[in-house]
Short mmCIF file of C-alpha atoms in Angstrom, two decimals:
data_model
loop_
_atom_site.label_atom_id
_atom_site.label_comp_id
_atom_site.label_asym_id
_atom_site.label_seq_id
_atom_site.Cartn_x
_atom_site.Cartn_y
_atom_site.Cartn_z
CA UNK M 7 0.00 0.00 0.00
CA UNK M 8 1.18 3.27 -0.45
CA UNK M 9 2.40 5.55 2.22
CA UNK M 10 2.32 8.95 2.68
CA UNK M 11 -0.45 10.80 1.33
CA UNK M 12 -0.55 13.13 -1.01
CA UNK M 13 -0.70 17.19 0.60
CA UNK M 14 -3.24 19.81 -0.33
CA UNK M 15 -1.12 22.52 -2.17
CA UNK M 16 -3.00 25.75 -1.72
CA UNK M 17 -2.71 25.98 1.93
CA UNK M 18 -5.10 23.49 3.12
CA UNK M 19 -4.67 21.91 6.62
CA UNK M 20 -3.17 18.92 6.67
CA UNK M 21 -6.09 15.59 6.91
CA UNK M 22 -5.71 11.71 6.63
CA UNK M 23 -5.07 10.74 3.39
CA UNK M 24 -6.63 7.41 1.78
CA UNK M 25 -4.88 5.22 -0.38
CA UNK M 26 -6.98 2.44 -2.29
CA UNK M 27 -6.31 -0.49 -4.69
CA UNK M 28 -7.76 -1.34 -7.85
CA UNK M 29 -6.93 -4.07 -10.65
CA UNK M 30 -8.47 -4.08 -13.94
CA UNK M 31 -7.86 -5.81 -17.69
CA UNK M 32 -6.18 -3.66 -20.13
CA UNK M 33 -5.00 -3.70 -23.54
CA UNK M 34 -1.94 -2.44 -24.84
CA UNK M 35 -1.32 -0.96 -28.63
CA UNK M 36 2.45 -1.27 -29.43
CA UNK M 37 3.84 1.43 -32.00
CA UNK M 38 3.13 0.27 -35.43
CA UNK M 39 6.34 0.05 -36.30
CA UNK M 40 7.21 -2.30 -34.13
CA UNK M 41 4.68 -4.71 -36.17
CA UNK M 42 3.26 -6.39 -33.29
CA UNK M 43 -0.64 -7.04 -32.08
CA UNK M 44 -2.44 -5.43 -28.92
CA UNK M 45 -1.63 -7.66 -26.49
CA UNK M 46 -3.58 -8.02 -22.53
CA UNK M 47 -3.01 -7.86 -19.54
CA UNK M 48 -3.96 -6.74 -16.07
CA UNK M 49 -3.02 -3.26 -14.22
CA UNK M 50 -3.33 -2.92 -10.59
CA UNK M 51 -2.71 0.73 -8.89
CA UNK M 52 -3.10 2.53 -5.86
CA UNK M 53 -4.60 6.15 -5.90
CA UNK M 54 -3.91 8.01 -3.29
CA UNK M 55 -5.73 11.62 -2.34
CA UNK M 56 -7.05 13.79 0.55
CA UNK M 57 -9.40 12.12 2.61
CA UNK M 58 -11.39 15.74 2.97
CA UNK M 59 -10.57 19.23 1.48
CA UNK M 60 -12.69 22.53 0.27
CA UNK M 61 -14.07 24.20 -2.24
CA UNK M 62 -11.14 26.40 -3.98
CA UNK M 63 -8.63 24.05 -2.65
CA UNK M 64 -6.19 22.65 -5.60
CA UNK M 65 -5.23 19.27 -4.26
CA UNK M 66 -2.48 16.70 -5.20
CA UNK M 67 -3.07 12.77 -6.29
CA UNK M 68 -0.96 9.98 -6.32
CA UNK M 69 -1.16 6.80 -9.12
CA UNK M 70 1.58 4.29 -7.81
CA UNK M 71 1.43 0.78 -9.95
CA UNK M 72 1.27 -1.72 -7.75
CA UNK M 73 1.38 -3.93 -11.16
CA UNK M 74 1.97 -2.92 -14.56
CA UNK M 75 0.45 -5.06 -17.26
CA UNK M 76 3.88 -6.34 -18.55
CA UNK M 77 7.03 -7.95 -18.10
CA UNK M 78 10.31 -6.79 -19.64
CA UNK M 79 10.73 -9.77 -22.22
CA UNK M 80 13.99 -11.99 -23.03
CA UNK M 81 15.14 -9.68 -25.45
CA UNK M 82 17.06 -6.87 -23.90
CA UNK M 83 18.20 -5.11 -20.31
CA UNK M 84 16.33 -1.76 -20.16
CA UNK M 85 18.60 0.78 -18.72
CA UNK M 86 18.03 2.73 -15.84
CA UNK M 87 15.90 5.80 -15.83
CA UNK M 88 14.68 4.83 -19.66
CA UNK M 89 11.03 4.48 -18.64
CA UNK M 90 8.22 6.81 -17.79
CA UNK M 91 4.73 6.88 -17.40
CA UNK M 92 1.54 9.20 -18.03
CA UNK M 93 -2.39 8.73 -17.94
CA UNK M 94 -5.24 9.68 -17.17
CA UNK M 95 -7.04 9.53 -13.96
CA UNK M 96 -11.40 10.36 -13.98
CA UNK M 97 -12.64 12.35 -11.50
CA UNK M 98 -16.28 12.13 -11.22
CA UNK M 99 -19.74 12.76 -8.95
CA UNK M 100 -20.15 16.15 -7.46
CA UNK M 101 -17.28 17.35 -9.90
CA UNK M 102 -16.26 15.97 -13.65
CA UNK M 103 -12.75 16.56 -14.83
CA UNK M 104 -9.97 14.75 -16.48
CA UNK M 105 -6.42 14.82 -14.44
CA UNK M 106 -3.31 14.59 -16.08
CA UNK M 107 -1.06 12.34 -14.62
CA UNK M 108 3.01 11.73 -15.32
CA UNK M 109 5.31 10.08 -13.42
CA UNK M 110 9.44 10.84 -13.75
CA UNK M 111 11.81 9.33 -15.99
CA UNK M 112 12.73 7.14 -12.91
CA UNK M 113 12.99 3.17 -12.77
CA UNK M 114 16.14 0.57 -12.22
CA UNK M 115 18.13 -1.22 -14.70
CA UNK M 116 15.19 -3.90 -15.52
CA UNK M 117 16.17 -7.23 -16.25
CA UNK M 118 15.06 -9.31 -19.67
CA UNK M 119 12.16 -11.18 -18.22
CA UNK M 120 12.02 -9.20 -15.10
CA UNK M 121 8.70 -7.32 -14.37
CA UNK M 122 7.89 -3.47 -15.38
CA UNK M 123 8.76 -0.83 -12.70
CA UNK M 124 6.89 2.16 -13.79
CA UNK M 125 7.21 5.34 -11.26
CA UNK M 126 4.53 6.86 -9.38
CA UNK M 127 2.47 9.41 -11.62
CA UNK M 128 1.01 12.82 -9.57
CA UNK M 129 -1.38 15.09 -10.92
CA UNK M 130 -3.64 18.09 -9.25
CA UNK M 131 -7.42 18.83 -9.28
CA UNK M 132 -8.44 22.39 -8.49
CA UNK M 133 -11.91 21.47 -6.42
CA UNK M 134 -15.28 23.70 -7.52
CA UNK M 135 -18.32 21.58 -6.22
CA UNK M 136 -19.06 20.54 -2.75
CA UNK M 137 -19.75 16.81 -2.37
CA UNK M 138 -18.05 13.91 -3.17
CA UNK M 139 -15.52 13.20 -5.99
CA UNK M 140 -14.69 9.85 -6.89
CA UNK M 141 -11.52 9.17 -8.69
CA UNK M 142 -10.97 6.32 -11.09
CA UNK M 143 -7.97 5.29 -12.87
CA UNK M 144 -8.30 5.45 -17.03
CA UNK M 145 -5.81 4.99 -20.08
CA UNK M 146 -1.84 5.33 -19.45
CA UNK M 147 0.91 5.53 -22.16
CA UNK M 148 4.55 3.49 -21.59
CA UNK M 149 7.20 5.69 -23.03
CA UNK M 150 10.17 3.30 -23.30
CA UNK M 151 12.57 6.26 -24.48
CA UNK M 152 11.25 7.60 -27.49
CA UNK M 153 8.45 4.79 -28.28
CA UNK M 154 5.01 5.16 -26.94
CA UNK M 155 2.75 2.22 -25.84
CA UNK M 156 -0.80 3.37 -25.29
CA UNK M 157 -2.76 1.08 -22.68
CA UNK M 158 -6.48 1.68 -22.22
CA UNK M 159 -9.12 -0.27 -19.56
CA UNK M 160 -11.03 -3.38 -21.34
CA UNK M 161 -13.58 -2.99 -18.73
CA UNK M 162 -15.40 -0.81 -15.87
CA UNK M 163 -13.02 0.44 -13.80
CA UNK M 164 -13.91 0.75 -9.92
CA UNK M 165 -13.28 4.38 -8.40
CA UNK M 166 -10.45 4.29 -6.34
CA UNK M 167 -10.62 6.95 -3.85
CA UNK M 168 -13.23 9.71 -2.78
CA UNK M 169 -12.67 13.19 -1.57
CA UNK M 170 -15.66 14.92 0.47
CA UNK M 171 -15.80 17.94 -0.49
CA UNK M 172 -17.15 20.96 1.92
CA UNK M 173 -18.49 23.97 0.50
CA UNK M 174 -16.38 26.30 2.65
CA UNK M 175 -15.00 29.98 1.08
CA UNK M 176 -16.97 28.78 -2.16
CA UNK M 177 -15.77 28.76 -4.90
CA UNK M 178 -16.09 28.60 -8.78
CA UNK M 179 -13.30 27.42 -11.61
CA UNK M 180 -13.18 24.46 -12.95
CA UNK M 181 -11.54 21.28 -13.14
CA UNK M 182 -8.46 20.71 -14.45
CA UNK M 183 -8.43 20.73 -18.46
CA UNK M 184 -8.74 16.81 -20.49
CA UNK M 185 -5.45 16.27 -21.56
CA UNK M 186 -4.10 14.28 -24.42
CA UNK M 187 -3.89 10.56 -22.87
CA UNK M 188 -1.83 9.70 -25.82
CA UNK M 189 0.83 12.25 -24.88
CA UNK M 190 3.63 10.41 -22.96
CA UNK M 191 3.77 14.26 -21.08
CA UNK M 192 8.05 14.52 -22.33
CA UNK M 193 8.97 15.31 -25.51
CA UNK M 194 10.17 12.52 -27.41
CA UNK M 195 12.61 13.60 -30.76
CA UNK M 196 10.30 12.97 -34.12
CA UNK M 197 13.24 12.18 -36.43
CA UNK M 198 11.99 13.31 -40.13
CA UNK M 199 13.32 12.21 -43.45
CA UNK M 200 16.49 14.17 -44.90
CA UNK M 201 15.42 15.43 -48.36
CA UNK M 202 17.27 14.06 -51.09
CA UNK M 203 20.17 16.77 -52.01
CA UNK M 204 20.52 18.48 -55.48
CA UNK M 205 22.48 15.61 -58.08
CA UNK M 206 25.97 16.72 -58.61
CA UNK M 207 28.37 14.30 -60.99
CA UNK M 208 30.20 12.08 -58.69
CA UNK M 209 33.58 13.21 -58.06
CA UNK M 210 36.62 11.72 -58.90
CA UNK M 211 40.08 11.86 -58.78
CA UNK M 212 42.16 13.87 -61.45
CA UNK M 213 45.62 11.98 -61.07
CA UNK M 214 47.45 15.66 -60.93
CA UNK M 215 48.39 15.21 -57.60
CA UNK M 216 44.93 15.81 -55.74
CA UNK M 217 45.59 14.06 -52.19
CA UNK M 218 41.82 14.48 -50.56
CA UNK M 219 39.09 13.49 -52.37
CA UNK M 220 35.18 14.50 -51.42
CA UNK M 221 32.23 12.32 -52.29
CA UNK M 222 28.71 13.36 -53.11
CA UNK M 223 26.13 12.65 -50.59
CA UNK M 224 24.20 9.71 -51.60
CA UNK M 225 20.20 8.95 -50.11
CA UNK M 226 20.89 5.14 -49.41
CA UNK M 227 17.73 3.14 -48.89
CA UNK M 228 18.26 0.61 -46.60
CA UNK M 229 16.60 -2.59 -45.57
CA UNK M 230 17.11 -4.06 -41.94
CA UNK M 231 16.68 -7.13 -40.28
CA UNK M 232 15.25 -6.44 -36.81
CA UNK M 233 14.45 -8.23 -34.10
CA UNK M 234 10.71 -7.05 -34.86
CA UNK M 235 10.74 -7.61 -38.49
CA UNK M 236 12.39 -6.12 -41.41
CA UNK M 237 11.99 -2.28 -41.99
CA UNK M 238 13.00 0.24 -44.52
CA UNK M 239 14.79 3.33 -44.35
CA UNK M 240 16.75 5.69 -46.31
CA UNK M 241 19.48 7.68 -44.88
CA UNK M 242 22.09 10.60 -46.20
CA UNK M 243 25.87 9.26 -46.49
CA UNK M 244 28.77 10.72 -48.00
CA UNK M 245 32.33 8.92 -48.66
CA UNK M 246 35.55 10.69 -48.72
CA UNK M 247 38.73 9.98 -49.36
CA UNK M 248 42.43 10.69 -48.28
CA UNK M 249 45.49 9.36 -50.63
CA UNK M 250 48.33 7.97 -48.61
CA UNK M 251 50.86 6.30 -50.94
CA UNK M 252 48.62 4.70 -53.37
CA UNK M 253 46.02 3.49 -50.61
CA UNK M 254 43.16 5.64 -49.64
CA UNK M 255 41.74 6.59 -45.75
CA UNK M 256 38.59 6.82 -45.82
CA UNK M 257 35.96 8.24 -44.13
CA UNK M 258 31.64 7.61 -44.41
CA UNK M 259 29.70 10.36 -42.77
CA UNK M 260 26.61 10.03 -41.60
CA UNK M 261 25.39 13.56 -42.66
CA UNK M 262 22.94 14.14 -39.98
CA UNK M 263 22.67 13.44 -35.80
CA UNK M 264 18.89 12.15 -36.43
CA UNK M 265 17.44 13.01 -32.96
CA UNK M 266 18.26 14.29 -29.12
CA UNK M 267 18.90 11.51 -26.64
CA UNK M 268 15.57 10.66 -25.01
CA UNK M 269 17.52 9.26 -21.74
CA UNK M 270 20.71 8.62 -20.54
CA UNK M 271 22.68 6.15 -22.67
CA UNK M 272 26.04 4.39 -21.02
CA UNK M 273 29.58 4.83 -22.31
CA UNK M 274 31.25 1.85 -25.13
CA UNK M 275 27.53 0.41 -25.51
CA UNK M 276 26.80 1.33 -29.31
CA UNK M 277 29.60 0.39 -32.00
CA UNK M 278 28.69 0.76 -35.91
CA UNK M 279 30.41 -0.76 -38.81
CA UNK M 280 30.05 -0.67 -42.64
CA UNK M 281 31.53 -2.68 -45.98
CA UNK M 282 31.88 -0.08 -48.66
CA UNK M 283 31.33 -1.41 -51.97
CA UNK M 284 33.87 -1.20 -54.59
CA UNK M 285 32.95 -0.97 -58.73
CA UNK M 286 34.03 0.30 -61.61
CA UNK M 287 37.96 -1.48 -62.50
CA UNK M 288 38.14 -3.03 -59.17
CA UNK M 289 35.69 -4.99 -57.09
CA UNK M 290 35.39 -6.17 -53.14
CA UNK M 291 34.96 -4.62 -50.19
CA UNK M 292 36.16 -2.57 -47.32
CA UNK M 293 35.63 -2.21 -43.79
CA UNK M 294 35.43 0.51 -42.00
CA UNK M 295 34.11 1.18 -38.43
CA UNK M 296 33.28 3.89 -36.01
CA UNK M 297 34.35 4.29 -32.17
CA UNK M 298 32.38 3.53 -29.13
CA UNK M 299 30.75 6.46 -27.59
CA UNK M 300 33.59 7.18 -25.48
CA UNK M 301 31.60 9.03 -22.44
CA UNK M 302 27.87 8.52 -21.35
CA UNK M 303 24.80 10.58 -23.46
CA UNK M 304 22.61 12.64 -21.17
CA UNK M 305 18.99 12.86 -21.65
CA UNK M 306 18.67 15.45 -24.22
CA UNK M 307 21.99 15.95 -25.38
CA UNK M 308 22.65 15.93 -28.82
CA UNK M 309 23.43 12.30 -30.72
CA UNK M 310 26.74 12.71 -32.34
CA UNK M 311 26.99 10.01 -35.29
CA UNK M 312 31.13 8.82 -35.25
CA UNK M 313 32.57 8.80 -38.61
CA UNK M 314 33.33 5.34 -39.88
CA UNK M 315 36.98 5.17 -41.22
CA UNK M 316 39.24 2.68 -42.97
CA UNK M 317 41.70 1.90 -45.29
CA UNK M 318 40.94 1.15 -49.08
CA UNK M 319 44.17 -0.38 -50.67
CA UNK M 320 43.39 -0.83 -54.15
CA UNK M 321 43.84 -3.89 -56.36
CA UNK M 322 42.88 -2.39 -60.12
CA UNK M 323 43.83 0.27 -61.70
CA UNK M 324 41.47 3.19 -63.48
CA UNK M 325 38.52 4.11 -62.35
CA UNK M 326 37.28 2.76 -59.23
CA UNK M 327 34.04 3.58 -57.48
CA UNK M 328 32.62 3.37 -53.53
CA UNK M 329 29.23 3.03 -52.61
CA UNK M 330 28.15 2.34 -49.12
CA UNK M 331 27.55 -0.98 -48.56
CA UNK M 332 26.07 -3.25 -45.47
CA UNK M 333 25.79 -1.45 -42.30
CA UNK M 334 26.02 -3.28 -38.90
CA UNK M 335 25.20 -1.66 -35.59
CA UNK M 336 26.23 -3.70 -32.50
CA UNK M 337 24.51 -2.12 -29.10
CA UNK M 338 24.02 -3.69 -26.30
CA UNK M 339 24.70 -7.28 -27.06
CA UNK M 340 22.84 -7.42 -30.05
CA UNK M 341 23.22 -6.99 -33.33
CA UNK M 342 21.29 -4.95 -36.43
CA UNK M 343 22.11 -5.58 -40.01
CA UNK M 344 20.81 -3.53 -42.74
CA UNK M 345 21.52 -3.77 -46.95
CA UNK M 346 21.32 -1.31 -49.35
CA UNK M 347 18.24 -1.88 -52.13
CA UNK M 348 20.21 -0.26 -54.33
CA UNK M 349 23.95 0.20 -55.35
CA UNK M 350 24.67 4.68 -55.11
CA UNK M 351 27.82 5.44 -55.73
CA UNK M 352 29.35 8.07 -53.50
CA UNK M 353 32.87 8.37 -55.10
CA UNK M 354 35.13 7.36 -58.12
CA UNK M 355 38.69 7.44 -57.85
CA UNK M 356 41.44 7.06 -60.18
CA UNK M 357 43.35 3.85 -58.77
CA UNK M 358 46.87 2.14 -59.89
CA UNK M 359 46.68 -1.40 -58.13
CA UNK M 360 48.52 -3.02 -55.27
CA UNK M 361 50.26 -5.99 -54.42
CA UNK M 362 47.57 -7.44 -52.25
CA UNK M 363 44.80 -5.02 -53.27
CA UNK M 364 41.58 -5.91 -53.39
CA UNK M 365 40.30 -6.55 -57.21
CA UNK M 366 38.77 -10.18 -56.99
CA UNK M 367 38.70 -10.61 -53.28
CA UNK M 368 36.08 -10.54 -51.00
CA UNK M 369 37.56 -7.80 -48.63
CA UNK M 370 41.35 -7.27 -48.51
CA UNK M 371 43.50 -3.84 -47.91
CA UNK M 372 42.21 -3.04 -44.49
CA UNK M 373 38.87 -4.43 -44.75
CA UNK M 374 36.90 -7.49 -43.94
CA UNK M 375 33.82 -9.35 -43.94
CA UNK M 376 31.78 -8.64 -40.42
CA UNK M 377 29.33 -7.22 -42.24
CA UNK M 378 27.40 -10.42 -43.21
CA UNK M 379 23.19 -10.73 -41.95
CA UNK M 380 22.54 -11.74 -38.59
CA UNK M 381 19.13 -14.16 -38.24
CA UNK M 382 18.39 -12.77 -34.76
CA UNK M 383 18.25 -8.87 -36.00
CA UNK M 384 18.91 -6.07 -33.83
CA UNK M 385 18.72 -2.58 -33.11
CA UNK M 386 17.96 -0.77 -35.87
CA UNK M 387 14.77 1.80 -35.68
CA UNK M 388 14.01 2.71 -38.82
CA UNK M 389 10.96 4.50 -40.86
CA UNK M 390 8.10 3.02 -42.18
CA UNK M 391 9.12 3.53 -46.02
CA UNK M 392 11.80 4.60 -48.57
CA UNK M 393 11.58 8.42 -46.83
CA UNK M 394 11.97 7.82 -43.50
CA UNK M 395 15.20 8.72 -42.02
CA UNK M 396 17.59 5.75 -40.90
CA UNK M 397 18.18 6.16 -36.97
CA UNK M 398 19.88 2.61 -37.02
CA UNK M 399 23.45 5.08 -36.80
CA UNK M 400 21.73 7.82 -34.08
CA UNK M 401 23.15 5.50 -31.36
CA UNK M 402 20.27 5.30 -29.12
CA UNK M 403 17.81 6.35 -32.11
CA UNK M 404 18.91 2.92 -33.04
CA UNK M 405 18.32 0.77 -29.87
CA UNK M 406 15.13 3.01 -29.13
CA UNK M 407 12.47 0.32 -31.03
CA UNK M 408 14.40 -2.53 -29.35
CA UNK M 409 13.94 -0.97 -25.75
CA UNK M 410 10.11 -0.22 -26.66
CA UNK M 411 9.91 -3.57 -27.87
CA UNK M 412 10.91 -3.97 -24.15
CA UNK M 413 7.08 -2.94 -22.89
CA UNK M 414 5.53 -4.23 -25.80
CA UNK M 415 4.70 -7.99 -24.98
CA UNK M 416 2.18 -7.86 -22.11
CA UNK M 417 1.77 -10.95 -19.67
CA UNK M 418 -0.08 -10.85 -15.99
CA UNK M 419 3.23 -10.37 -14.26
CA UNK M 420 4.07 -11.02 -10.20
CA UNK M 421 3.32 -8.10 -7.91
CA UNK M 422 6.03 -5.60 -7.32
CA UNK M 423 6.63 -2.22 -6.09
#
């Protein structure tokens, strides 16, 4: 039960407060994107509210889950402080209002297969009508960073807790205004598609003694394996390259950081990866990967997307071309692969071949072949057609779907507070 009542916040005298149980079966709507049915289960809260107040009085509730309707599946650990809840809570009888409720960003790391710890949501109700107002919980949205479940009651709801009313100093207003009980009451980044740039020839090297070469940025449509089913997205990349003694450096860019970070992300727990694609007079690929973030992500910061770099050591010569090839994202002991539909070529050097180069092999000069499909999917969040913009390289964009996923798959779970 929960302790502590909730206080009056416009100078009313302290009174008992009354906490009160209810259960009730619910159904949950995953994103769409995440391609998976509504899905039951049963919520059981406590609200918690003045036992008496007054007319004019704005007073504070409490929703504390006892239960959520959910259990963190066998798919992922969901990080600390990645979860937060809002709803809705019905106040009815003498007075009819709506009450937001939210609850912090606040929960522990929760285990795969461990139950949902959702925080306690508060909201206020600015009382107009003597009498007595019953309070009954309604809908409530799971925001598992930036993915929104949206769980609603599949049946009548008992009211939870009452607050007599007296009509002492009067008093006229209303109640407190119906809120949005799809809003998950934070804002949550909407990445949006990165419109395709002007063509421009791709460049290529001149062989009078140009030593950096820049690519063109190229709208790749990808398709991903995910752990929820294969999705499509299309993201801005550019290749450039560096000569150093016949080999090239290269670098891919990521042109854009796709989104804020909804919550806190730990240090070394995304890596990404990519074969480039060679054409043209030679053929193979190379790898080339991107660092670890190196420090922690706070809620809100800014994503930075790494460069990807590695060295292209060429086994042809004329005119060779790079396109970006398979991406792989590796985050948090999973793994995301995702293919280009299409070949777009980025850059075309001129090339004089190596001893060891890589015309004919697989992946020589620097690179490899890590880049291959994994069956169990991974990370990726991605749009829902050829415009959305890939987040599978926006670090936490990318594991955001994956940690939903996390609150998607409802089952009657053991009691826990």
């Amino acid at each position: 039960m929960l302790v502590g009542g909730a206080g009056m916040l416009l100078g009313l005298a302290a009174v008992p407060a009354q906490a009160a149980e209810v259960s009730y079966r619910t159904e949950c709507v995953p994103p769409a994107i995440s391609g998976l049915p509504p899905v039951q289960g049963t919520t059981t809260v406590d609200i918690s509210a003045p036992a008496t107040a007054k007319v004019g009085d704005e007073v504070e509730v409490v929703w504390t889950f006892v239960q959520a309707a959910s259990k963190n599946p066998d798919i992922v650990d969901l990080p600390a402080n990645s979860v937060q809840p809002s709803g809705t809570l019905k106040a009815a009888g003498a007075q009819v209002a709506d009450i937001a409720m939210q609850g912090p960003r606040e929960n522990p790391p929760i285990p795969k297969g461990a139950a949902m710890v959702l925080s306690d949501m508060k909201g206020t109700l600015k009382l107009t009508t003597p009498g007595a107002v019953t309070l009954t919980p309604d809908a409530y949205t799971i925001n598992a960073m930036s993915t929104d479940t949206q769980c609603a009651p599949q049946e009548a709801v008992k009211s939870a807790a009452t607050i007599n009313v007296t009509p002492e100093d009067g008093g006229s207003g209303t109640g407190s205004p119906t809120p949005d009980p799809t809003q998950s009451g934070s804002a949550t980044p909407t990445p949006t598609a990165t419109p395709p740039g002007t063509p421009s020839p791709t460049p290529t090297a001149t062989g009078t003694g140009q030593t950096d070469f820049t690519g063109k940025e190229v709208q790749v449509p990808y398709e991903c394996k995910t752990p929820i089913g294969d999705k499509n997205a299309t993201s801005p990349v550019q290749i450039n390259a560096r000569n150093n003694g016949g080999s090239f450096d290269l670098t891919v860019q990521f042109k854009k950081s796709v989104m804020d970070s909804p919550a806190e992300i730990p240090k070394d727990s995304v890596k990404p990866s990519m074969e480039v694609v060679l054409g043209g007079a030679d053929t193979g690929t190379v790898h080339v990967e991107g660092p670890t973030n190196a420090e922690p992500i706070k809620a809100g910061d800014p994503i930075e997307i790494p460069d990807l770099t590695g060295t292209y050591k060429p086994g042809a010569s004329g005119e060779s071309t790079l396109s970006p090839g398979v991406l792989t994202i590796e985050a948090l002991g999973t793994t995301t692969t995702c293919t280009p539909a299409k070949t777009e070529v980025s850059l075309t050097l001129d090339t004089t071949g190596q001893p060891g180069g890589a015309s004919g092999g697989s992946a020589s000069g620097g690179s490899s072949s890590s880049g291959g499909t994994t069956p169990d999917g991974g990370l990726a969040e991605t749009g829902a057609d050829d415009q959305g913009t890939l987040q599978a390289l926006g670090l936490v964009a990318g594991t955001a779907v994956l940690l939903g996923a996390a609150v998607f798959t409802f089952l009657p779970g053991r009691r826990a507070r």
